[in-house]
Coordinates of C-alpha atoms and ligand atoms in Angstrom, one line a residue:
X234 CA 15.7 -88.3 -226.7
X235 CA 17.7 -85.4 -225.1
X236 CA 19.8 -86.5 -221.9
X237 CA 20.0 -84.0 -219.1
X238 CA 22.0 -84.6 -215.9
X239 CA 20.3 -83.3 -213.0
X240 CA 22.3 -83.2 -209.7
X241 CA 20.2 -83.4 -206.6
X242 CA 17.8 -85.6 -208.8
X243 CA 17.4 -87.9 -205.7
X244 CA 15.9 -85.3 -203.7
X245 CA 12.8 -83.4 -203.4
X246 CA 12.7 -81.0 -206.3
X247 CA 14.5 -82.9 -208.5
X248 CA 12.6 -86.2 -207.9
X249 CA 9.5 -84.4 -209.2
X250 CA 11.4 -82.3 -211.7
X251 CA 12.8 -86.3 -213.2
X252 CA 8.9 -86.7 -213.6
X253 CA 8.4 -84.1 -215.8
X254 CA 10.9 -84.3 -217.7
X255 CA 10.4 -87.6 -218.9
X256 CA 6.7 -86.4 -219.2
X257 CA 8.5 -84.2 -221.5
X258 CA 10.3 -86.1 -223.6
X259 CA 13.9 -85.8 -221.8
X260 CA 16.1 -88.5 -220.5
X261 CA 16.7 -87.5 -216.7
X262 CA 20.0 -89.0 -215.6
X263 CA 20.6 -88.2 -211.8
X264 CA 23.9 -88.0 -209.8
X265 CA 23.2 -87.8 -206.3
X266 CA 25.0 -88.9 -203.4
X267 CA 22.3 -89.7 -201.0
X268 CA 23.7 -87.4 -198.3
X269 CA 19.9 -85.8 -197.9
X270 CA 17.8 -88.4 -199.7
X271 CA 17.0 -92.4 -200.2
X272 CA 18.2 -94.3 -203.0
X273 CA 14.2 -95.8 -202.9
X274 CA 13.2 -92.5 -204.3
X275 CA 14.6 -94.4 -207.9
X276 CA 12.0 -97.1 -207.5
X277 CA 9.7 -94.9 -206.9
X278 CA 10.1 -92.7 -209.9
X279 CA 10.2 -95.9 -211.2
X280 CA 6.9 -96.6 -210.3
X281 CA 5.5 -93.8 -211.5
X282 CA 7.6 -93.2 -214.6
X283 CA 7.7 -96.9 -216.1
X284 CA 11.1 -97.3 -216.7
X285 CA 14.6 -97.2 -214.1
X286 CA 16.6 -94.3 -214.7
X287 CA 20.0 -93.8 -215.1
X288 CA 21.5 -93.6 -211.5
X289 CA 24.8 -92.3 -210.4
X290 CA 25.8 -92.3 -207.1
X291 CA 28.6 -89.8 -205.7
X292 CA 28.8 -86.3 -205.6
X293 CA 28.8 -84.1 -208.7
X294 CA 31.7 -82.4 -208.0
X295 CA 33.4 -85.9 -208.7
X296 CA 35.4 -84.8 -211.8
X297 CA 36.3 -88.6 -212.5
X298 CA 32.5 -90.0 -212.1
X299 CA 31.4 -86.6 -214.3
X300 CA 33.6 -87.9 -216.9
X301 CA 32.8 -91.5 -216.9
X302 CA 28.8 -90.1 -217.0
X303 CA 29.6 -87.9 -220.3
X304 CA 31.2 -91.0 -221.6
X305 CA 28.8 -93.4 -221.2
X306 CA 26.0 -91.1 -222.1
X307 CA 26.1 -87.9 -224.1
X308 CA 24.7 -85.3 -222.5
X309 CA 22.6 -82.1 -224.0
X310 CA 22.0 -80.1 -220.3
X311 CA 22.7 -79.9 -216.7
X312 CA 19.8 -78.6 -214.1
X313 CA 22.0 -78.2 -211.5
X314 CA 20.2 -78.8 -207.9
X315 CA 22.6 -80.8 -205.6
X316 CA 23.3 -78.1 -202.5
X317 CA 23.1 -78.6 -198.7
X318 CA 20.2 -76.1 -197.8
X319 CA 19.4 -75.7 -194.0
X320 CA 19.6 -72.5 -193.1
X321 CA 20.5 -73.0 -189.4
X322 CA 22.8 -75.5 -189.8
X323 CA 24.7 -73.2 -192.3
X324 CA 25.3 -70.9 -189.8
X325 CA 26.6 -73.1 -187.5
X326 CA 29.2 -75.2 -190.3
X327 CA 29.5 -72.3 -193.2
X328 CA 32.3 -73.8 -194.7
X329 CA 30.6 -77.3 -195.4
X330 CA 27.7 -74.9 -197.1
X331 CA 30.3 -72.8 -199.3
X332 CA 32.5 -75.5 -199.7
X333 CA 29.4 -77.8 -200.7
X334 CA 27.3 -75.3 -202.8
X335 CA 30.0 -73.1 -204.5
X336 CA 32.3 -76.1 -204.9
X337 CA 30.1 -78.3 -206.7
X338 CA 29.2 -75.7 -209.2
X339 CA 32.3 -75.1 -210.1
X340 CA 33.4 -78.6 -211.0
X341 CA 30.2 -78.7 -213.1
X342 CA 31.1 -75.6 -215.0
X343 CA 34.6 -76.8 -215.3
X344 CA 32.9 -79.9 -216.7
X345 CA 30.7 -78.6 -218.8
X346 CA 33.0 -76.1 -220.7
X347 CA 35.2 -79.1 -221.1
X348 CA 32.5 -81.5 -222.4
X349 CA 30.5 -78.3 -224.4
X350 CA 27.1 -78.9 -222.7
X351 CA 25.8 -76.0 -223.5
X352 CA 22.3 -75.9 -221.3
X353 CA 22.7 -75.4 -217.5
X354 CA 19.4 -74.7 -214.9
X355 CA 20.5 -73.3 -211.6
X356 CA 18.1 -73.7 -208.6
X357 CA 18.6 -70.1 -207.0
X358 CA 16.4 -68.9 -204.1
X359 CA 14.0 -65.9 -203.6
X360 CA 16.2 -65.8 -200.2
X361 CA 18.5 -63.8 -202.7
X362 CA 16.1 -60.3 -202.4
X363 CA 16.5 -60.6 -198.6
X364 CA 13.8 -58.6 -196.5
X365 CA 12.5 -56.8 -199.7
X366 CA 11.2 -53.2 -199.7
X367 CA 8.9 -53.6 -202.4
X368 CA 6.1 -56.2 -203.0
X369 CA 6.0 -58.2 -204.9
X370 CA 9.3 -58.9 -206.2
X371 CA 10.7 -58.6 -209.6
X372 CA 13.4 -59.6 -211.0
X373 CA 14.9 -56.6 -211.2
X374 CA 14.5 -56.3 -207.5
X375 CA 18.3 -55.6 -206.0
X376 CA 19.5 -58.0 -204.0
X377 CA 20.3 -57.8 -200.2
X378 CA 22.5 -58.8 -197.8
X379 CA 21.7 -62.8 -197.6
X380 CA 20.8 -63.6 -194.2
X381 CA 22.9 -66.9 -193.8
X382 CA 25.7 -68.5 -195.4
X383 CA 23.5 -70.6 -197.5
X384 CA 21.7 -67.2 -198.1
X385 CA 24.9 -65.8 -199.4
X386 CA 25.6 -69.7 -201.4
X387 CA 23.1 -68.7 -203.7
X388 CA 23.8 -64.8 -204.6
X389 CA 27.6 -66.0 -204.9
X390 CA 26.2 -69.0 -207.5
X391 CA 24.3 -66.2 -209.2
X392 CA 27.5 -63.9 -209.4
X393 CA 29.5 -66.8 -210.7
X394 CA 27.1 -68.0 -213.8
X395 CA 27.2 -64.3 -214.4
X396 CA 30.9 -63.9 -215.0
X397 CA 31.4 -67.6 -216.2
X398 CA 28.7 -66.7 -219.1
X399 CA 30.7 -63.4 -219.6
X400 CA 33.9 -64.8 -220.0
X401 CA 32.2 -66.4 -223.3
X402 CA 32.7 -70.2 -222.1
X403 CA 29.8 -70.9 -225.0
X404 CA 27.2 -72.0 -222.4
X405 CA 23.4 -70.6 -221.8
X406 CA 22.3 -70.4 -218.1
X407 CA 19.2 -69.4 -216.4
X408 CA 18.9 -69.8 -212.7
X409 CA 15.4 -69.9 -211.2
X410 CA 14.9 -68.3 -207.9
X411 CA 12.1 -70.4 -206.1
X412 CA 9.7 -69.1 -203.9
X413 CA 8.1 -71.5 -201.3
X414 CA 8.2 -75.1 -203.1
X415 CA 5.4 -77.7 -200.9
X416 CA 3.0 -80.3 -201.7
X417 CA 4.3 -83.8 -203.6
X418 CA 3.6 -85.6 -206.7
X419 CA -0.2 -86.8 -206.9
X420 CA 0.4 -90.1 -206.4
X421 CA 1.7 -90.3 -203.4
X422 CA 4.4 -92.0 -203.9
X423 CA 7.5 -89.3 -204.1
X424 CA 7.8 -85.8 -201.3
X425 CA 9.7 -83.8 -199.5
X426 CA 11.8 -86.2 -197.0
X427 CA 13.4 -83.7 -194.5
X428 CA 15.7 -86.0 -192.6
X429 CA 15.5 -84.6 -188.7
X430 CA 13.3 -81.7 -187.5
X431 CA 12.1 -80.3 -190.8
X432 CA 13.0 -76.7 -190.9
X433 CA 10.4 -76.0 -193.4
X434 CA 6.9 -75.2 -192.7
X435 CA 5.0 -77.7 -194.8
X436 CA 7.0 -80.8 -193.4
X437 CA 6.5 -79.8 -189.9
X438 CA 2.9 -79.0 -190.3
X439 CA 2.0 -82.9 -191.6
X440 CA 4.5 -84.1 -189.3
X441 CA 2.6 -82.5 -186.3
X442 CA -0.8 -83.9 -187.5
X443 CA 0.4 -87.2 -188.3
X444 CA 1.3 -87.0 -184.3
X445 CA 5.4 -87.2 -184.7
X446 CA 5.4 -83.8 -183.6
X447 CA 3.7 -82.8 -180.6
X448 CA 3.1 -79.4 -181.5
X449 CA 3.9 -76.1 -184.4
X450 CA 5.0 -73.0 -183.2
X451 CA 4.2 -70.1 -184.8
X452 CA 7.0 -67.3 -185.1
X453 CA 5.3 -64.6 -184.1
X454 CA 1.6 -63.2 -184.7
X455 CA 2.1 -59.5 -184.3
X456 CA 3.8 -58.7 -187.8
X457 CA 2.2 -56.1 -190.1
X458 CA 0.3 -58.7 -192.2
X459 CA -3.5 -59.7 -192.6
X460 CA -3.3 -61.9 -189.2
X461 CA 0.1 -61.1 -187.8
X462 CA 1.8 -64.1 -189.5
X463 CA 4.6 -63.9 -191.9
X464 CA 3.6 -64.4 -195.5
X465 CA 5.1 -66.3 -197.9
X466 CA 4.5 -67.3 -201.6
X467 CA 4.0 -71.1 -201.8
X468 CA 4.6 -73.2 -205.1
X469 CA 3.5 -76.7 -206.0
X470 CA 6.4 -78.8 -206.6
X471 CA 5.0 -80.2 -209.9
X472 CA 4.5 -76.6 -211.1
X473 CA 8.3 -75.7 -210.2
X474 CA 9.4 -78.9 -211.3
X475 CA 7.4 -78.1 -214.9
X476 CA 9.2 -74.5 -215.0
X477 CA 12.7 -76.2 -215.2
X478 CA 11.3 -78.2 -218.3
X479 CA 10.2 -74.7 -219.5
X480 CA 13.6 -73.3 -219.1
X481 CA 15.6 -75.9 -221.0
X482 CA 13.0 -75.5 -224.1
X483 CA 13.8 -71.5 -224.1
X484 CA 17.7 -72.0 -223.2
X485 CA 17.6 -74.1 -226.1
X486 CA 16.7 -71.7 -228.5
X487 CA 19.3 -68.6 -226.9
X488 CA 22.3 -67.9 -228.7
X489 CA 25.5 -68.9 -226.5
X490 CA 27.0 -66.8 -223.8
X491 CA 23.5 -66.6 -222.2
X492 CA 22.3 -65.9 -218.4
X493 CA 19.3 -64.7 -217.4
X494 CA 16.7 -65.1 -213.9
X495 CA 13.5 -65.8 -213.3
X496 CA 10.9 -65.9 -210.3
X497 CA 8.9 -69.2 -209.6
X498 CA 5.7 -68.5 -207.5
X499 CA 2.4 -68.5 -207.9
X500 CA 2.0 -64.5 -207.4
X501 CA 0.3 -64.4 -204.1
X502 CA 1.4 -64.7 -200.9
X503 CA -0.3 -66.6 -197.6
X504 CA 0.6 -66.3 -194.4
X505 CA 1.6 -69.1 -192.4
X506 CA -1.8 -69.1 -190.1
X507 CA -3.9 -69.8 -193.6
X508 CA -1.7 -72.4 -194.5
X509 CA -2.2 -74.2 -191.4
X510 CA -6.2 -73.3 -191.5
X511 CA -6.0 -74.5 -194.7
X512 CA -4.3 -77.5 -194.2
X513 CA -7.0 -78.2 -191.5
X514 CA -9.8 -77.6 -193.9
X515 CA -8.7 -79.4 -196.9
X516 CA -8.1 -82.5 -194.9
X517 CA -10.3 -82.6 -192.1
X518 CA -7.2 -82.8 -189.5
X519 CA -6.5 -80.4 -186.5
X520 CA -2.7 -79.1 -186.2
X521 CA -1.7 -78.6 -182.5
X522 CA 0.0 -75.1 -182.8
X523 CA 1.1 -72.7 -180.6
X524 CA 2.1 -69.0 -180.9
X525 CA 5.8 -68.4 -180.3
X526 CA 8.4 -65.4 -180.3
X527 CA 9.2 -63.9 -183.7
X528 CA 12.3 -65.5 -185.0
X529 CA 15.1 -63.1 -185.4
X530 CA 16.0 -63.0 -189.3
X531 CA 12.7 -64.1 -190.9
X532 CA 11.4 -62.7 -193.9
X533 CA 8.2 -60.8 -192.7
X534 CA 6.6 -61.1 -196.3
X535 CA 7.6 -62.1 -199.7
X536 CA 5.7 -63.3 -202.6
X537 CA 6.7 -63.5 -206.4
X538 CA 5.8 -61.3 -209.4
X539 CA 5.7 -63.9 -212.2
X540 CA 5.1 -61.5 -215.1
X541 CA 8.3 -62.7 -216.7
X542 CA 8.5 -65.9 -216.1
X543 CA 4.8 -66.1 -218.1
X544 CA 5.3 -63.8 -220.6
X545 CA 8.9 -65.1 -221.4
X546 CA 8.8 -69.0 -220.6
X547 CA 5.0 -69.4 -220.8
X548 CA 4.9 -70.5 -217.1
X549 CA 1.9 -70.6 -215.4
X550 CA 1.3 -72.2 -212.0
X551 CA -1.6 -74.7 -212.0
X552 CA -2.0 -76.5 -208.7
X553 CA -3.7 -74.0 -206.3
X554 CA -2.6 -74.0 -202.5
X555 CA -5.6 -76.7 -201.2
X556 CA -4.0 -78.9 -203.8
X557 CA -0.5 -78.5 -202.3
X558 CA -1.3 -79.0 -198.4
X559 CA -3.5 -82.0 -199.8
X560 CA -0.7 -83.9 -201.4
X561 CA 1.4 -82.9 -198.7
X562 CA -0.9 -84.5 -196.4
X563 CA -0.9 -87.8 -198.7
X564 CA 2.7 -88.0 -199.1
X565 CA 2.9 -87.7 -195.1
X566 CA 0.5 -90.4 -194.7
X567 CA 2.2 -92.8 -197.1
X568 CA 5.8 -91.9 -195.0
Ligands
LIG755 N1 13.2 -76.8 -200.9 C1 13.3 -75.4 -200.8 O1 12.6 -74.8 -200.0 C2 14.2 -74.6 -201.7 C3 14.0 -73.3 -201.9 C4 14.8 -72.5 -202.8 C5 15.9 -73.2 -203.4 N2 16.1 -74.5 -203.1 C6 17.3 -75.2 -203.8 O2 16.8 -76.2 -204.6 C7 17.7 -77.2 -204.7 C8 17.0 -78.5 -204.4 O3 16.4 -78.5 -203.1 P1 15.6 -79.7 -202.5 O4 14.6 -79.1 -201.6 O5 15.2 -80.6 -203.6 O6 16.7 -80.3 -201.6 P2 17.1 -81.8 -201.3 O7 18.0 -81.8 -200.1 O8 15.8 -82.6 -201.1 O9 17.8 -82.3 -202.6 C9 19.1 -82.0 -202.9 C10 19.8 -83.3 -203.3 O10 21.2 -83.1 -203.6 C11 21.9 -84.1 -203.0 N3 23.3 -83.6 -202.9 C12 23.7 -82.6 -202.1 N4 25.0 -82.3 -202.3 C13 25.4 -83.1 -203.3 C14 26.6 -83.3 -204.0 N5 27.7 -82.6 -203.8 N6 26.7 -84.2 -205.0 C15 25.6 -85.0 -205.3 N7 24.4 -84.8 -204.6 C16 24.3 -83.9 -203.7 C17 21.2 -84.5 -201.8 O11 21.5 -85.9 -201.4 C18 19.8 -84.4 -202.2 O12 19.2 -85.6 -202.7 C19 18.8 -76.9 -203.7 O13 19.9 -76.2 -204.5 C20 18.2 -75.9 -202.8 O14 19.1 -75.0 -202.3 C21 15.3 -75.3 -202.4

């Protein structure tokens, strides 16, 4: 059974992404440390997995602990999550975002060149194609200006893997630019756990019909989409989770001194009035929601082309957007 480190593994993505792997066939072993999650997600994963995994606490840019870890275990990849990622709050402490996001991947690459672990997964961001002029986007989409240091976090990540694969360090590299990841694993039991006022829509929308949040404001209505709200492309977590499964099977089979990208969406885009309608629908609750200002900086629409992604890693989303807001919803309930 093939050990992969995943960084982050503790958190929301990588939580479910631990899941699958195992489903898989992998060993998961997670460093996290804990600065945005709860060290109960292990028993939960526990729960649903049947067995404790392997847990490191401390941060992965920890040369010591990565050292001891490839001792004790030896390891065939690295899916590389661990990253602060509020957007607001990187523009108010940048250098705890650069120092956190481009630091940590550069120990890790360090590391890995050292240990020759060939096999690295980079969560990257559709936040990367900025305010695109084309829909949908490709991956051959240029890149814009990022609109926040943690914006910019990613597109300097994605710079790095490209010139650390060129310099011919022997590793293979694919960095998956996510689109809107929401809902939580089926059973309840693992989610999104946005410590604060969640600065993601999905979050905010439960929290405000479980009642912790009096009301949602909408960023505007009067944007050139169907109903004026901004559109977005939202992914199941357990699909985006399954795509990083997908990408270590193909990096596996790469020669070295590989890099490519690839979009994870589901292809369509919804604005953020049918999510919330939606929401309402699939679970018989009413959100309290108001219409606010537009937000200066947001993304009027974006949604993913996936042709690559299914033609190249056999990817294919399956949970549709009812499925999402309803775990979402049962995940909020069980918080
Ligand atoms: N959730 C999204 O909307 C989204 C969208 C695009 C990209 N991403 C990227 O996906 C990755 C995972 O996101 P998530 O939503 O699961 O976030 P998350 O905050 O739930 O998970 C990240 C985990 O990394 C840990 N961590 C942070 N810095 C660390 C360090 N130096 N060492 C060890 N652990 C550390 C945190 O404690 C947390 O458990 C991040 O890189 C994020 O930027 C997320």
């Amino acid at each position: 059974m093939k050990n992969i480190l995943i960084t982050g593994g503790a958190g929301y993505i990588g939580s479910h992404t631990a899941v699958q792997l195992v489903e898989a066939g992998y060993n998961p072993i997670i460093i996290d440390d804990l600065s945005n999650s709860e060290e109960k997600v292990l028993d939960r994963l526990e729960d649903i997995i049947g067995k404790r995994l392997t847990f490191y606490k401390g941060d992965c840019s920890d040369r010591g602990l990565l050292d001891q870890i490839a001792t004790e275990h030896e390891l065939a990849g690295v899916i590389h999550f661990a990253a602060f990622k509020a957007v607001g709050e990187s523009t108010k402490q940048p250098l705890k975002y650069y120092q956190n996001n481009l630091g940590s991947l550069v120990a890790l690459l360090d590391f890995m060149k050292a240990k020759q672990i060939k096999d690295l997964v980079f969560s990257s961001s559709c936040t990367v194609y900025g305010q695109p002029e084309q829909l949908p986007v490709t991956e051959a989409t240029p890149r814009q200006d990022a609109e926040s240091p943690y914006g910019n976090t990613k597109k300097i990540c994605e710079d790095i893997l490209v010139d650390f694969v060129k310099s011919q360090a022997g590793i293979r590299v694919i960095s998956l630019r996510y689109f809107n990841p929401v809902g939580a694993h089926p059973s309840g039991k693992i989610g999104e756990l946005p410590i604060g006022t969640p600065a993601n829509l999905v979050p905010f929308v439960t929290q405000t019909a479980a009642g912790i949040r009096e009301k949602l404001t909408i960023f505007g209505d009067d944007y050139d989409t169907i109903d004026g709200s901004c559109v977005r492309d939202f992914i199941h977590v357990m699909d985006l989770a399954d795509a990083h499964v997908k990408a270590l099977d193909y990096l596996k089979e790469q020669q070295e001194d590989f890099y490519d990208v690839f979009n994870v969406g589901t292809g369509n885009g919804n604005t953020v009035l049918e999510v919330i309608r939606t929401f309402e629908k699939v679970n018989r609750v009413k959100v309290n929601f108001e219409i606010g200002a537009r937000r200066p900086g947001d993304i009027v629409k974006i949604w993913a082309d996936t042709t690559k992604i299914n033609a190249i890693l056999h990817w294919y989303p399956s949970y549709s957007l009812e499925d999402s807001l309803r775990d979402s919803w049962n995940w909020q309930k069980t918080l």
